[in-house]
Coordinates of C-alpha atoms in Angstrom, one line a residue:
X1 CA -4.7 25.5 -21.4
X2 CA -1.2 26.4 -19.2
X3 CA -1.6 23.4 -17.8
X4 CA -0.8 21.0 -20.3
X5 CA 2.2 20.1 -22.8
X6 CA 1.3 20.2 -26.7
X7 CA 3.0 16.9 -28.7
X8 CA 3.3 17.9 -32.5
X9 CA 2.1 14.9 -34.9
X10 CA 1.3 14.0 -37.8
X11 CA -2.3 14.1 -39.1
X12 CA -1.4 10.5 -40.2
X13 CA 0.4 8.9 -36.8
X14 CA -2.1 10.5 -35.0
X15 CA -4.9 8.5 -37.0
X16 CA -2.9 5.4 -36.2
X17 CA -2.6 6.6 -32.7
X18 CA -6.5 6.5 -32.3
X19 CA -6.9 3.4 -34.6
X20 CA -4.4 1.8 -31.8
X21 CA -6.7 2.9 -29.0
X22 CA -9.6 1.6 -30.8
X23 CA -8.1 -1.9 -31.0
X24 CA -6.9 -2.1 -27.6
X25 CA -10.2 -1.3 -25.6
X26 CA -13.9 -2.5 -26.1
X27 CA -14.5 0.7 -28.2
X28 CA -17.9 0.4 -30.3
X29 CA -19.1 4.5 -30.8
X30 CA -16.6 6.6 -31.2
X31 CA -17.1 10.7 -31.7
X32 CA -14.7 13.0 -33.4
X33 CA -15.8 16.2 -32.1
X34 CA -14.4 19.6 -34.0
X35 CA -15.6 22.7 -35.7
X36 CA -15.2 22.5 -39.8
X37 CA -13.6 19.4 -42.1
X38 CA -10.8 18.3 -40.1
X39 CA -13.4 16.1 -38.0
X40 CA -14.6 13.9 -41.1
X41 CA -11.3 14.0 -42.5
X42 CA -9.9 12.2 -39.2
X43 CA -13.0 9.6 -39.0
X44 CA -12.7 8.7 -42.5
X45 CA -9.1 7.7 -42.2
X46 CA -9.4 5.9 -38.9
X47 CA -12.2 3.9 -40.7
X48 CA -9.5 3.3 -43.6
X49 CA -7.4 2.0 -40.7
X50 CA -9.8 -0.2 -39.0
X51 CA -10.9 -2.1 -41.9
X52 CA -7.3 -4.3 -42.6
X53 CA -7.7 -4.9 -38.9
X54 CA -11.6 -7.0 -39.4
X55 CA -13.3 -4.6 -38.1
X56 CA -16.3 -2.8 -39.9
X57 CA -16.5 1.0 -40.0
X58 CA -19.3 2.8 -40.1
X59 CA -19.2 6.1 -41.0
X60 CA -21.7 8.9 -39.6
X61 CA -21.9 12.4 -39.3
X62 CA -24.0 14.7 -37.5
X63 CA -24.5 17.0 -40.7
X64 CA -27.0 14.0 -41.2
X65 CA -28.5 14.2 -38.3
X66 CA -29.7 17.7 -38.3
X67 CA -33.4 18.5 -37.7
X68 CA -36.3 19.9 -39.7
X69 CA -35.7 23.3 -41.0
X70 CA -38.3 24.4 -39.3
X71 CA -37.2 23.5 -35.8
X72 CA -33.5 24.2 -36.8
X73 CA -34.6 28.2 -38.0
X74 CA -37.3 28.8 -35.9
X75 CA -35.3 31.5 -34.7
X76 CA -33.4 32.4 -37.6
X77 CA -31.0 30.9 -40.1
X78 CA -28.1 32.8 -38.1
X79 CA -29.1 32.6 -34.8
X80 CA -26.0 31.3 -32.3
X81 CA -28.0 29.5 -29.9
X82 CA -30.3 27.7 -32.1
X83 CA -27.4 26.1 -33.8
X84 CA -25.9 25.2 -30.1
X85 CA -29.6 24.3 -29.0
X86 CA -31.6 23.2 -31.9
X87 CA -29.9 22.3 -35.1
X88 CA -28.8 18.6 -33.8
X89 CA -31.2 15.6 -33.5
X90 CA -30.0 14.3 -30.1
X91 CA -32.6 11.9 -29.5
X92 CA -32.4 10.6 -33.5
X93 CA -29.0 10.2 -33.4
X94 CA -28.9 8.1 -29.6
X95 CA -32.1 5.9 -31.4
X96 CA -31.0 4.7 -34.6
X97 CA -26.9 5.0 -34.5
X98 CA -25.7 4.5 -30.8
X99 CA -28.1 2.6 -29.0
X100 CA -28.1 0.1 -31.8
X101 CA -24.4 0.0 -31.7
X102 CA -24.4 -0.5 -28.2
X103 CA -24.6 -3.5 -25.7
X104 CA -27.8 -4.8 -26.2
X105 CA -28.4 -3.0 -29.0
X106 CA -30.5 -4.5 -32.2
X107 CA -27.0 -4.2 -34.0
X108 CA -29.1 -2.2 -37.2
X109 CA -27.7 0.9 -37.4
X110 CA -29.0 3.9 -39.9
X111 CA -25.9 5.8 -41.4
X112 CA -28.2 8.8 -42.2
X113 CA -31.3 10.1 -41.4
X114 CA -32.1 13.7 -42.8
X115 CA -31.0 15.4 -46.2
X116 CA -30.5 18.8 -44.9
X117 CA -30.6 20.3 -48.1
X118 CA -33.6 18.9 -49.3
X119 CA -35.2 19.0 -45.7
X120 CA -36.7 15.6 -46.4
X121 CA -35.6 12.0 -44.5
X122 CA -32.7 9.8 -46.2
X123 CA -35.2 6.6 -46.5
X124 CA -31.8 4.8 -46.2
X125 CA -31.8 1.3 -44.9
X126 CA -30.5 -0.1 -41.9
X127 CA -26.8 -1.2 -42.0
X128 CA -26.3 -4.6 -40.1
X129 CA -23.3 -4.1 -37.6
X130 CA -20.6 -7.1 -37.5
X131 CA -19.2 -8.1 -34.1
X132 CA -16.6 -5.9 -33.5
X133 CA -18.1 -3.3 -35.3
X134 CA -17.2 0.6 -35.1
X135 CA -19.1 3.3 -35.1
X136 CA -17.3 6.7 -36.2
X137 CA -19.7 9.5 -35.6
X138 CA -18.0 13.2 -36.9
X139 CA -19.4 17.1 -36.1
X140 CA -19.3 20.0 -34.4
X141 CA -20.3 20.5 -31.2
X142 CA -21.0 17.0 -30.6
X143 CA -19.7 16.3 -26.7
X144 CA -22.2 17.6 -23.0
X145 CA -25.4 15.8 -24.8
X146 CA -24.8 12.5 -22.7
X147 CA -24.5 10.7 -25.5
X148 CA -23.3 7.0 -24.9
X149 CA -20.0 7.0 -26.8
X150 CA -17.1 4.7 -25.5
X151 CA -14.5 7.5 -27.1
X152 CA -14.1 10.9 -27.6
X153 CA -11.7 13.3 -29.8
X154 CA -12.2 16.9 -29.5
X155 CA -10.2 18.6 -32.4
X156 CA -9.6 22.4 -30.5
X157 CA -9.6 25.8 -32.2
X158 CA -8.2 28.8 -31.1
X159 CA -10.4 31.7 -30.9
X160 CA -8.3 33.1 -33.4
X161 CA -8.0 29.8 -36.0
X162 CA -11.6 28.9 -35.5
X163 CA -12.5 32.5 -36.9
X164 CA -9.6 32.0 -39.7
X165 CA -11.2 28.4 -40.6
X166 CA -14.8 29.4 -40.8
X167 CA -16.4 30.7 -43.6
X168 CA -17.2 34.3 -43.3
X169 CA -20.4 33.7 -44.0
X170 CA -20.9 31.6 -40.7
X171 CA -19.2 33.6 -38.3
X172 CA -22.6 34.4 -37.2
X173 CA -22.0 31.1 -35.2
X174 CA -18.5 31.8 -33.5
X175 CA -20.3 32.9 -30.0
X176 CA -21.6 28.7 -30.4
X177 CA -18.8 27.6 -30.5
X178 CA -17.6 29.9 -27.7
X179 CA -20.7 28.4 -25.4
X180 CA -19.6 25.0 -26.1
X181 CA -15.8 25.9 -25.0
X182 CA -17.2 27.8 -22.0
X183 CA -20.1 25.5 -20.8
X184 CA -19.3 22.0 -22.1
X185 CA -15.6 22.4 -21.8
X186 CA -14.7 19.4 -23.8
X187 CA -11.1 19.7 -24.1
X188 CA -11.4 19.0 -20.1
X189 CA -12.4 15.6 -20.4
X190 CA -12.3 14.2 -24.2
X191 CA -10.0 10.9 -24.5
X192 CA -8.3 12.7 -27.1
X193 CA -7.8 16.3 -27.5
X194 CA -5.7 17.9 -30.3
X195 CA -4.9 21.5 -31.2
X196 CA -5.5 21.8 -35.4
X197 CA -4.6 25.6 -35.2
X198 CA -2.9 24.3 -38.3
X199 CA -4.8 21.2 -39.8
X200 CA -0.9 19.7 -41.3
X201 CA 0.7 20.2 -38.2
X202 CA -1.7 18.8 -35.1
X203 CA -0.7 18.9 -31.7
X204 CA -2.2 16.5 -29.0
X205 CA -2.7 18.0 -25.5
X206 CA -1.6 15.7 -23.2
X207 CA -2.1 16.8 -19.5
X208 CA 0.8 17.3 -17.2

């Protein structure tokens, strides 16, 4: 990215920096877009910081929004472009978290809709959204679906880190990830875009 200048921060001010952003606009869904734990670990403490503020937090993540196992590995358990392609639940996700959340929206949103593990649905209920509510959605390759979100973060990997950060046993999924950098481009046009090369010293991107 020559053309832009790297700010070091904290993993704490920049929480408060996006809490701050939150509160100043008409923010409702927000996505905190990243490969690994570093997204859910930033959601989970902007949602710490919304709360003093009166404003309810809901917390979602796409890891509970994945589909069957049988549409997720219909090409394989460690096939690249199915977990680009296949493994989230686009439409689930826009139904019962964003629209809801939205303007016009029922205001009943579902904080999880498939166990993964046991490859069965959640059954959880509906959470009621206050006014003023906010919706933190967290996962990987979550930005080029059109989803309606008000704000974006896209926490960026090097090549180099995202291979150091993943598991060996998924780097079966590093040319996905490459895609989404290639096709998608998200750190072109998030709100937000930090470098977590090293996940205690974060660096936004600002552009010059």
């Amino acid at each position: 990215m020559p053309d832009r200048r790297y700010r070091p921060i904290s993993p704490d001010v920049l929480a408060d920096e996006i809490t701050e952003r939150i509160l100043a606009g008409s923010i409702t869904r927000v996505a905190i877009d990243g490969a690994g734990e570093a997204p859910g670990v930033l959601a989970d403490a902007v949602a710490e910081l919304l709360r003093p503020h009166g404003r309810q937090a809901l917390r979602v993540s796409t890891k509970d929004f994945l589909r069957a196992a049988s549409l997720r590995f219909e090409r394989g358990k460690r096939d690249p472009d199915a977990r680009y392609d296949d493994w989230l639940d686009v439409g689930g996700l826009r139904r019962e978290v964003l629209d809801p959340a939205g303007p016009g929206g029922t205001g009943l949103a579902l904080p999880a809709l498939w166990d993964a593990e046991r490859d069965r649905a959640t059954r959880l209920d509906r959470v009621p959204l206050l006014p003023g509510a906010v919706v933190l959605v967290d996962g990987e390759l979550l930005l080029g679906h059109g989803l309606p979100f008000d704000f974006t973060v896209h926490l960026w990997l090097s090549p180099g880190a995202l291979t150091r950060r993943l598991p060996p046993e998924e780097h079966w999924a590093l040319p996905a990830f490459a895609r989404y950098d290639t096709e998608v481009g998200p750190g072109e046009f998030a709100d937000v875009v930090v470098r977590v090369d090293d996940p205690k010293h974060p660096a936004l991107i600002e552009r010059t």
